[in-house]
Amino acid sequence: MISAGCDIGSLTSKGVIMENGRIKATAVIASTNNPESSAEKVMNLAVEKAGMAMDDIDVCVGTGYGRDRIPFVQDTASEIVCHGTGARWLVPGAMTVIDIGGQDCKVIRLDAGGQVEKFITNDKCASGTGRFLEVMARVLGVSLDELGTFSAGTMSPITFASTCTVWAQADVIRHLNDGHPLEDIGAGINSAMANRVSMLVSGSKPKPEICMTGGVSKNRGVVQTLEKLLGSRIHLPRRADPQLAGAIGAALLAQKNGRGGAN
Amino acid sequence: MKHATTAGPIQHAEESVQKWKENGGRVVGYTCSFLPVEVLNVANVLPARLRGTGVSQADIGDTYFGPYICSYPKCILQRAGSGQFSYLDGVIIVPGCDSMRRLDECWRKAGEDFQDIVPDFFFHFGVPHKAADHSKAWFSSEIERLMKSLEEHFGVSIGEDDLRQAIARYNQGREMLARLNDFRKASVNTLSGEEAFALSVAGNLMPRDEYTRYLGEYMDEVSGRKPGLYNGKTRLMVAGSVSDDLQLIGMAESLGGVVAAENLCFGQRHEGDLIGEDEDPISAMVRHYLDESLCPRMMGGYQTRLQFLKEKIEEMEIDGVIFQNIRFCDLHGSENAIFERDLEAMGIPCVRIEREYGALADTGRLRMRLEAFMERMT
């Protein structure tokens, strides 16, 4: 059975094609201002990589903020259930999932069967999300990958008084003007992010094993600081790009239910 | 009857207020459910609860309140400053919480900058946070002070017998609202949460006799509906801080739920609790408004409030509870977290939402959370 998941997020769109529970092809593109067009582009890319046609897909489930406008899906499911399902597949023992995407941060607690037991999402502001790191990396003039390496390279990360994206940005500029090393500033940004996320995680009463998905899980600095703050190891997906967790979950639901959904 | 749409009762209520005014009636706006509206009824003044809906700008509210405060009183002040309450003959500020207490001073201060926004009758009605003997004595004196002030300002007389009749009039509506809930029980299931909530909100505005009549006609119509209209839907309760817009309930119902109960300030809480009609009316009102309140502003009543929720969840066969509070609401924000902890421990799924007052903002993320919550229960 060929199943597919299409995750139209606020920053990136992801497509995954699975054949009998194994990933056949994946694609990630920057989301456009039109969910239909993002969905078509990313799935066409995934289909092309898989060497097949759209008609070869038996069932496709959509997720993400743009899910209701994806024209070719048979069903949709929320990001929470898709990310939970995808994370459990990526890290089989995961009971708590921290997913940090472009504009939100979710903590999902799963039961033994992989069903969502409880979830929390950030509802105050964007400071605990990928957008925070993206803005800060731009101010520092480094790539997101490079920003992630800064925490390991310094013993004296700068403490940021505010995790508000706007105020922290002004702080970063001040520290740059004062001639502080990029590593210290970058490590401070990663710590600020981890601090913010740890509050959400602690509020969810996390159960081990904890895993992390979403684009921010690629930032080693954030992950390592978060591990220290939570006093617990964080497992990272190795079977696929952690950014694909939602789309993988959608494809798995499509395969499981025939027509997707949460049941 | 104008209830072809779910917003019908509210629209009807707003038109009723307008008609009352056109016919020479007096209208006094008030801010909190702790006001003994029976007193105003005797004074032949229509008590219309102030709403902040329809506000699209916050410049006036933000100027006098500052940014870190509940958006409900800010929206009321915004409307006041924009002249939308110019029809009011008076305002009674009831300090249900500190933000609402500040509305008194912010409104007065704004009155120095905006002409004619503070009516001559602008009354601060104190409500204690405890139901102890000494606080009841104070609340009683506040009711008497309000009565005297109304008598002097509007040239009316508020007699004991008139008060008893007003209490009976309001009790009738309370009894009907309690019976309205029967249509929401799982065995009947003929009334949507959106409709029920609209009817409750309308009761905060409409002249009481007209409301009772309207509610009766509405109930007659609902009783003719085929039972089980909302069967198969996830049964929800919505609880928390002030809410008088239908959108949140509407969103939950559009995602496959039916809001079968609520514990909301503008909605139904303890409608079955009536005010004693055969005793001293002021003492009876004091007891009703203080002892029977289920608002977290009352100190030391958490266990009673939790028990009330548990009983309602059981009676209405609720599958899950949506707790909502307006951003910066300390009272409901903190109590919602404890409710969530305790109800989840009993196996009742809960979700907590913090939002701005009024038209739903951030609907994408809110919808995602509600959808995921519903998925959790299916």
XYZ file of C-alpha atoms in Angstrom:
641
model
C 0.000 0.000 0.000
C 1.287 3.430 -0.926
C 0.325 6.077 1.596
C 1.319 9.723 1.786
C 1.365 12.522 4.301
C 1.368 16.198 3.418
C 2.205 18.701 6.166
C 1.662 22.347 5.197
C 3.342 24.329 7.941
C 3.732 28.057 8.420
C 7.348 28.096 7.235
C 7.899 24.814 5.391
C 5.773 22.255 3.588
C 6.666 18.603 3.864
C 5.653 15.571 1.830
C 6.309 11.909 2.651
C 5.471 8.854 0.599
C 5.515 5.469 2.357
C 5.193 2.005 0.950
C 4.062 -0.640 3.429
C 5.345 1.377 6.376
C 8.723 2.291 4.910
C 9.681 5.715 3.640
C 9.983 5.757 -0.132
C 10.547 9.473 -0.714
C 10.389 12.786 1.124
C 10.406 16.448 0.165
C 10.634 19.748 2.041
C 10.047 23.173 0.493
C 9.496 26.673 1.860
C 5.759 27.317 2.169
C 4.311 29.823 -0.232
C 1.440 32.168 0.550
C -0.930 29.678 -1.042
C -1.457 26.321 0.756
C -2.840 24.607 -2.376
C 0.221 25.528 -4.386
C 2.617 24.558 -1.548
C 0.921 21.175 -1.255
C 1.026 20.489 -4.962
C 4.661 21.528 -5.275
C 5.920 19.472 -2.359
C 3.980 16.342 -3.276
C 4.994 16.586 -6.923
C 8.577 16.752 -5.749
C 8.146 13.728 -3.460
C 6.375 11.768 -6.195
C 9.141 12.597 -8.647
C 11.788 11.433 -6.172
C 9.865 8.193 -5.651
C 9.678 7.660 -9.394
C 5.914 7.373 -9.405
C 2.795 9.355 -10.288
C 0.280 11.012 -7.960
C -2.282 8.403 -9.023
C -0.076 5.680 -7.564
C -0.765 6.988 -4.042
C -3.598 4.984 -2.488
C -4.418 7.377 0.314
C -3.071 10.707 1.490
C -3.688 12.567 4.773
C -3.071 16.283 5.206
C -1.947 18.118 8.308
C -0.492 21.497 9.312
C -2.113 24.937 9.295
C -2.927 24.721 5.619
C -4.429 21.220 5.752
C -7.990 22.199 4.920
C -6.922 23.675 1.610
C -4.920 20.726 0.305
C -6.886 19.602 -2.741
C -5.766 15.970 -3.117
C -6.030 14.514 0.411
C -8.700 12.018 1.444
C -8.669 13.153 5.058
C -6.989 15.532 7.474
C -5.728 15.231 11.037
C -4.399 17.751 13.539
C -0.681 18.403 13.909
C -0.810 17.008 17.428
C -1.923 13.508 16.472
C 0.324 13.473 13.388
C 3.422 14.611 15.251
C 2.711 12.163 18.076
C 2.294 9.287 15.624
C 5.309 10.317 13.561
C 7.543 10.776 16.607
C 6.619 7.355 18.007
C 7.602 5.820 14.646
C 10.859 7.771 14.535
C 11.768 7.037 18.179
C 9.822 3.889 19.123
C 10.107 4.227 22.911
C 9.106 7.905 23.002
C 6.473 8.788 25.608
C 6.965 12.562 25.482
C 7.460 14.490 22.274
C 8.826 18.017 22.118
C 8.133 19.405 18.680
C 9.344 22.873 17.826
C 8.294 24.125 14.462
C 8.536 27.464 12.750
C 5.817 29.219 14.686
C 4.796 26.955 17.501
C 6.078 24.642 20.138
C 4.177 21.587 21.273
C 4.729 19.045 23.983
C 2.796 15.817 23.469
C 2.536 13.035 26.022
C 1.729 9.638 24.545
C 0.315 6.524 26.155
C 1.838 3.074 25.715
C -0.179 2.519 22.535
C 1.008 5.770 20.981
C -2.284 7.640 21.464
C -2.140 11.287 22.551
C -2.652 11.417 26.321
C -2.081 15.159 26.843
C -0.648 18.052 24.895
C 0.351 21.657 25.495
C 1.211 24.295 22.926
C 2.764 27.700 23.438
C 0.118 30.395 23.512
C 1.955 33.447 24.761
C 4.262 34.428 21.904
C 6.713 33.177 19.298
C 9.820 33.245 21.469
C 9.984 29.471 22.007
C 9.726 28.663 18.327
C 11.923 28.227 15.296
C 11.184 31.762 14.235
C 13.137 33.039 17.274
C 16.279 31.187 16.189
C 15.796 32.208 12.578
C 15.611 35.921 13.478
C 18.620 35.679 15.795
C 20.745 33.780 13.257
C 19.995 36.488 10.727
C 21.074 39.211 13.146
C 24.309 37.306 13.869
C 24.875 36.720 10.169
C 25.258 32.944 10.543
C 23.320 29.941 9.297
C 20.910 28.049 11.555
C 23.289 25.052 11.482
C 26.182 27.213 12.606
C 24.125 28.757 15.404
C 23.567 25.263 16.777
C 27.299 24.630 17.077
C 28.014 27.717 19.181
C 26.972 26.221 22.536
C 29.721 23.593 22.380
C 32.368 26.192 21.600
C 32.029 28.468 24.620
C 32.190 28.318 28.398
C 30.582 31.736 28.899
C 27.254 32.068 27.131
C 25.621 35.455 27.477
C 22.444 35.587 29.544
C 19.571 37.315 27.815
C 17.245 39.244 30.085
C 14.323 38.828 27.723
C 13.198 36.006 25.474
C 10.895 38.355 23.597
C 12.038 38.077 19.990
C 12.005 41.828 19.505
C 13.822 42.760 22.730
C 16.300 39.889 22.474
C 17.150 41.045 18.963
C 18.020 44.494 20.310
C 20.112 42.803 23.015
C 21.994 40.736 20.444
C 22.828 43.856 18.459
C 24.088 45.561 21.625
C 26.347 42.606 22.451
C 27.655 42.542 18.871
C 28.434 46.252 19.082
C 30.228 45.656 22.396
C 32.482 43.169 20.596
C 31.374 39.970 22.351
C 32.373 36.769 20.525
C 29.701 35.318 18.241
C 29.953 31.975 20.074
C 29.010 33.540 23.418
C 26.065 35.381 21.939
C 24.913 32.363 19.913
C 25.183 30.044 22.913
C 23.163 32.556 24.944
C 20.445 32.526 22.278
C 20.313 28.720 22.359
C 20.060 28.770 26.162
C 17.285 31.371 26.101
C 15.368 29.180 23.686
C 15.930 26.053 25.793
C 14.848 27.884 28.944
C 11.629 28.960 27.346
C 10.845 25.488 26.031
C 11.739 23.812 29.345
C 8.935 25.740 31.079
C 6.398 24.314 28.663
C 7.862 20.805 28.959
C 7.891 20.880 32.771
C 4.247 21.978 32.775
C 3.289 18.883 30.799
C 4.621 16.426 33.409
C 6.886 14.653 30.899
C 7.414 10.907 31.036
C 10.625 9.266 29.812
C 11.642 8.600 27.099
C 11.639 12.142 25.767
C 12.225 12.781 22.089
C 12.436 15.936 20.071
C 11.230 16.582 16.535
C 10.814 19.616 14.316
C 13.454 21.803 12.752
C 14.806 23.099 16.080
C 15.841 19.583 17.138
C 18.680 19.977 14.620
C 20.178 22.657 16.877
C 22.528 20.718 19.175
C 22.996 23.730 21.433
C 19.281 23.952 22.237
C 18.956 20.181 22.682
C 21.942 19.865 25.024
C 20.888 22.816 27.172
C 17.371 21.432 27.339
C 18.728 18.052 28.456
C 20.562 19.776 31.311
C 17.506 21.785 32.319
C 15.190 18.777 32.272
C 17.774 16.407 33.753
C 16.828 13.871 31.152
C 18.230 12.588 27.893
C 16.472 13.725 24.741
C 16.338 11.187 21.931
C 16.645 12.502 18.401
C 15.192 10.767 15.355
C 17.688 8.933 13.203
C 15.343 7.199 10.754
C 14.458 10.433 8.960
C 14.709 14.203 9.075
C 13.030 15.284 12.390
C 11.261 18.029 10.486
C 9.239 15.340 8.721
C 7.583 13.925 11.860
C 4.172 15.450 11.105
C 4.121 14.297 7.478
C 5.321 10.825 8.491
C 2.558 10.672 11.113
C 0.006 11.685 8.487
C 1.256 8.976 6.108
C 1.123 6.388 8.901
C -2.454 7.408 9.785
C -3.367 7.185 6.104
C -1.983 3.658 6.014
C -3.613 2.637 9.287
C -7.088 3.953 8.678
C -7.277 3.730 4.955
C -8.721 7.212 4.884
C -6.659 8.814 7.649
C -8.115 10.658 10.593
C -7.372 10.100 14.237
C -9.136 6.779 14.769
C -39.527 35.040 17.052
C -36.098 36.008 15.859
C -34.069 32.943 16.415
C -33.569 31.719 12.910
C -29.855 32.053 13.594
C -28.021 31.156 16.780
C -27.184 34.825 17.346
C -30.934 35.609 17.194
C -31.534 35.870 20.957
C -28.679 38.352 21.395
C -29.836 40.432 18.460
C -33.357 40.372 19.861
C -32.042 41.447 23.270
C -30.093 44.365 21.804
C -33.198 45.527 19.952
C -35.215 45.236 23.172
C -32.791 47.522 24.992
C -33.095 49.999 22.137
C -36.916 49.863 22.252
C -36.948 50.248 26.031
C -34.885 53.376 25.628
C -37.009 54.731 22.775
C -40.078 54.313 24.967
C -38.529 56.567 27.587
C -37.125 53.791 29.798
C -33.894 54.202 31.715
C -30.934 51.906 31.176
C -28.023 51.378 33.549
C -24.979 49.411 32.410
C -23.144 47.175 34.869
C -20.032 45.067 34.793
C -20.337 41.893 36.834
C -22.781 39.149 37.791
C -22.504 40.069 41.491
C -24.869 43.020 41.033
C -28.308 42.326 42.587
C -30.185 43.305 39.446
C -33.484 42.845 41.291
C -32.908 46.243 42.929
C -32.728 47.991 39.562
C -35.805 46.163 38.383
C -37.786 47.709 41.242
C -36.420 51.141 40.376
C -37.845 50.602 36.888
C -34.347 50.842 35.482
C -33.192 48.266 32.943
C -29.928 46.672 34.085
C -27.968 45.884 30.913
C -24.688 44.088 31.390
C -21.885 45.909 29.575
C -20.309 44.024 26.696
C -17.156 44.894 24.827
C -17.915 43.027 21.636
C -17.387 44.488 18.185
C -14.318 46.466 19.173
C -11.689 46.559 16.448
C -9.308 49.124 17.951
C -7.786 49.325 21.403
C -6.284 52.815 21.431
C -8.555 54.225 24.127
C -8.477 51.097 26.291
C -4.703 50.773 26.023
C -4.125 54.434 26.835
C -5.836 54.331 30.220
C -5.243 50.719 31.231
C -1.796 49.938 29.802
C -1.001 46.719 27.979
C -0.770 44.017 30.664
C -4.365 43.655 31.716
C -7.481 41.766 30.748
C -8.914 42.944 27.445
C -12.561 42.792 28.619
C -12.624 46.047 30.649
C -10.377 47.598 28.007
C -12.947 46.824 25.314
C -15.717 48.278 27.507
C -13.713 51.472 27.950
C -12.973 51.542 24.228
C -16.691 51.447 23.514
C -17.390 54.045 26.199
C -14.719 56.378 24.837
C -16.090 55.936 21.312
C -19.495 57.112 22.480
C -21.172 53.725 22.070
C -22.623 53.840 25.582
C -24.016 57.339 25.274
C -27.549 55.924 25.605
C -26.879 54.813 29.196
C -28.538 56.674 32.057
C -26.042 55.305 34.485
C -23.197 52.894 35.058
C -22.550 50.635 38.015
C -18.996 49.367 38.285
C -18.925 46.103 40.183
C -15.300 45.193 40.954
C -15.518 41.469 40.303
C -11.763 41.524 39.875
C -8.991 44.069 40.050
C -9.119 44.816 36.313
C -12.797 45.610 36.676
C -12.097 47.783 39.730
C -9.642 49.721 37.591
C -12.362 50.295 35.013
C -13.958 52.667 37.528
C -10.927 54.945 37.726
C -9.935 54.554 34.043
C -13.453 55.431 32.875
C -13.560 58.486 35.144
C -10.097 59.559 33.955
C -11.069 59.051 30.303
C -14.074 61.243 31.047
C -11.663 64.164 31.445
C -10.554 63.686 27.833
C -13.730 62.461 26.140
C -16.842 64.542 26.541
C -20.006 63.112 28.106
C -18.821 59.549 28.509
C -19.327 59.468 32.290
C -23.048 59.536 33.065
C -24.284 61.452 36.109
C -25.128 58.214 37.841
C -21.736 56.470 38.026
C -21.731 54.136 40.996
C -19.020 51.918 42.476
C -20.703 48.923 44.085
C -18.374 47.033 46.420
C -18.478 43.250 46.671
C -16.518 41.335 49.317
C -14.311 38.378 48.454
C -15.535 36.291 51.373
C -18.937 35.152 52.542
C -18.162 35.640 56.229
C -20.624 37.372 58.566
C -18.784 40.692 58.566
C -18.478 40.712 54.758
C -22.167 39.904 54.430
C -22.933 42.872 56.662
C -20.823 45.060 54.388
C -22.454 43.673 51.220
C -25.835 44.323 52.795
C -24.860 47.944 53.452
C -23.642 48.256 49.857
C -27.042 47.083 48.595
C -28.740 49.642 50.843
C -26.371 52.367 49.644
C -27.165 51.440 46.021
C -30.904 51.512 46.715
C -30.676 54.928 48.329
C -28.592 56.273 45.496
C -31.016 54.945 42.872
C -33.965 56.416 44.778
C -32.338 59.813 44.993
C -31.041 59.956 41.448
C -34.023 58.517 39.609
C -36.731 59.771 41.995
C -38.108 56.320 42.714
C -38.992 54.408 45.818
C -37.770 50.865 46.435
C -40.078 49.096 48.863
C -39.683 45.699 50.487
C -42.722 44.192 48.775
C -41.551 45.499 45.400
C -38.203 43.820 46.010
C -39.908 40.517 46.800
C -41.840 40.739 43.544
C -38.660 41.497 41.597
C -36.943 38.525 43.228
C -39.868 36.317 42.194
C -39.648 37.718 38.655
C -35.946 36.886 38.390
C -36.427 33.509 40.043
C -38.892 32.604 37.320
C -36.212 33.225 34.679
C -33.645 31.279 36.722
C -35.993 28.307 36.959
C -36.585 28.429 33.221
C -32.870 28.556 32.470
C -32.393 25.518 34.711
C -35.129 23.724 32.763
C -33.533 24.830 29.498
C -30.604 22.609 30.429
C -32.862 19.573 30.263
C -32.870 19.958 26.469
C -29.087 19.597 26.552
C -29.073 16.308 28.444
C -27.758 13.318 26.513
C -31.185 11.651 26.620
C -32.864 14.652 24.927
C -30.079 16.515 23.084
C -32.168 19.004 21.136
C -30.394 22.268 21.945
C -26.939 23.295 20.745
C -24.478 24.980 23.074
C -24.382 28.024 20.829
C -28.151 28.491 21.112
C -28.201 27.907 24.865
C -25.363 30.339 25.398
C -26.989 32.986 23.207
C -30.137 32.656 25.327
C -28.120 33.118 28.512
C -26.297 36.173 27.180
C -29.633 37.671 26.097
C -30.827 37.384 29.695
C -28.109 39.803 30.751
C -29.638 42.503 28.574
C -33.337 42.075 27.999
C -36.098 43.514 30.240
C -36.912 40.659 32.593
C -40.601 40.134 31.814
C -39.884 40.157 28.115
C -36.996 37.745 28.621
C -39.144 35.281 30.517
C -41.744 35.423 27.765
C -39.117 35.062 25.047
C -37.446 32.160 26.821
C -40.810 30.434 27.220
C -41.603 30.741 23.513
C -38.122 29.539 22.618
C -38.464 26.531 24.887
C -41.838 25.685 23.346
C -40.166 25.627 19.962
C -37.237 23.507 21.172
C -39.557 21.009 22.872
C -41.053 20.270 19.459
C -37.686 19.176 18.073
C -36.901 15.553 17.464
C -34.810 14.153 20.347
C -31.258 13.167 19.605
C -30.570 16.072 17.241
C -26.977 16.277 18.456
C -26.376 12.597 19.151
C -23.025 11.188 18.109
C -21.156 14.379 18.918
C -18.475 14.772 21.548
C -20.129 16.264 24.615
C -18.213 19.268 25.892
C -18.307 21.714 28.754
C -16.842 25.214 28.382
C -15.771 26.898 31.599
C -13.672 29.809 32.764
C -13.579 33.554 32.621
C -15.847 36.132 31.092
C -17.112 35.272 27.636
C -20.095 36.648 25.796
C -19.286 35.830 22.203
C -20.548 32.735 20.499
C -17.464 32.076 18.445
C -15.524 29.815 20.794
C -18.548 27.613 21.425
C -19.382 27.769 17.726
C -15.874 26.653 16.808
C -15.996 23.706 19.211
C -19.366 22.690 17.769
C -18.156 23.036 14.182
C -15.441 20.488 14.958
C -17.843 17.711 15.886
C -18.705 18.650 19.443
C -21.811 19.807 21.244
C -21.356 22.110 24.201
C -23.790 20.520 26.614
C -22.865 22.618 29.638
C -20.976 25.719 30.550
C -19.724 27.457 33.620
C -19.211 30.943 32.260
C -19.833 34.367 33.703
C -22.334 35.418 31.001
C -23.684 31.910 30.673
C -25.222 29.492 33.096
C -23.631 28.623 36.379
C -26.008 27.952 39.215
C -29.300 28.937 37.689
C -31.187 26.448 39.801
C -30.284 28.335 42.982
C -33.147 30.678 43.685
C -33.357 33.681 45.992
C -35.619 33.140 49.007
C -38.965 34.887 48.484
C -40.383 34.573 52.003
C -37.663 36.294 53.979
C -36.049 39.691 54.300
C -35.218 40.454 50.647
C -31.838 42.060 51.304
C -30.651 39.150 53.464
C -31.906 36.711 50.823
C -30.006 38.532 48.063
C -26.851 38.691 50.169
C -27.013 34.952 50.737
C -27.648 34.197 47.073
C -24.973 36.444 45.625
C -22.243 35.602 48.133
C -22.900 32.078 49.431
C -23.975 30.531 46.163
C -21.404 32.161 43.913
C -19.201 29.872 41.872
C -16.770 32.576 40.798
C -13.090 32.091 41.695
C -13.010 35.645 43.040
C -14.584 34.238 46.216
C -11.889 33.077 48.581
C -11.782 29.552 49.901
C -14.456 28.044 47.685
C -12.353 25.874 45.376
C -13.623 22.503 46.598
C -17.247 23.638 46.217
C -16.544 24.821 42.700
C -14.747 21.586 41.803
C -17.638 19.569 43.208
C -20.077 21.635 41.117
C -18.077 20.906 37.959
C -17.909 17.191 38.789
C -21.660 17.017 39.325
C -22.367 18.902 36.106
C -19.953 16.690 34.170
C -21.739 13.636 35.491
C -25.278 14.958 35.009
C -24.646 16.164 31.456
C -22.439 13.173 30.515
C -19.565 15.410 29.490
C -16.671 13.843 27.559
C -14.215 16.703 27.987
C -13.850 20.218 29.367
C -12.504 23.300 27.596
C -11.166 25.786 30.131
C -10.697 29.253 28.731
C -9.552 32.490 30.234
C -8.844 35.954 28.952
C -5.135 36.717 28.936
C -3.895 38.188 32.251
C -6.891 36.842 34.187
C -5.215 35.712 37.404
C -8.392 34.412 39.012
C -9.526 32.064 36.276
C -6.043 31.466 34.878
C -4.807 29.955 38.115
C -8.030 28.164 38.999
C -8.321 26.655 35.513
C -4.889 25.068 35.962
C -5.941 23.451 39.248
C -9.265 22.314 37.786
C -7.388 20.770 34.880
C -4.987 18.959 37.209
C -7.775 17.569 39.397
C -10.208 16.618 36.637
C -7.502 14.979 34.511
C -6.544 12.934 37.584
C -10.152 11.684 37.597
C -9.831 10.716 33.948
C -11.744 13.679 32.517
C -9.911 15.121 29.479
C -9.339 18.865 29.718
C -7.718 21.518 27.572
C -6.745 24.990 28.710
C -6.875 28.018 26.412
C -5.725 31.541 27.077
C -7.119 34.103 24.666
C -8.089 37.685 24.111
C -11.636 38.866 24.815
C -14.000 39.413 21.926
C -13.773 38.259 18.356
C -11.557 35.220 18.198
C -8.027 36.092 17.256
C -5.393 33.498 16.408
C -8.100 31.161 15.163
C -5.682 28.878 13.293
C -3.832 27.760 16.403
C -6.963 27.730 18.528
C -8.724 25.518 16.043
C -5.759 23.160 15.881
C -5.803 22.777 19.655
C -9.528 22.157 19.817
C -9.313 19.704 16.957
C -6.477 17.809 18.653
C -8.480 17.821 21.882
C -11.474 16.312 20.110
C -9.257 13.705 18.479
C -8.027 12.765 21.930
C -11.567 11.830 22.922
C -12.569 9.891 19.817
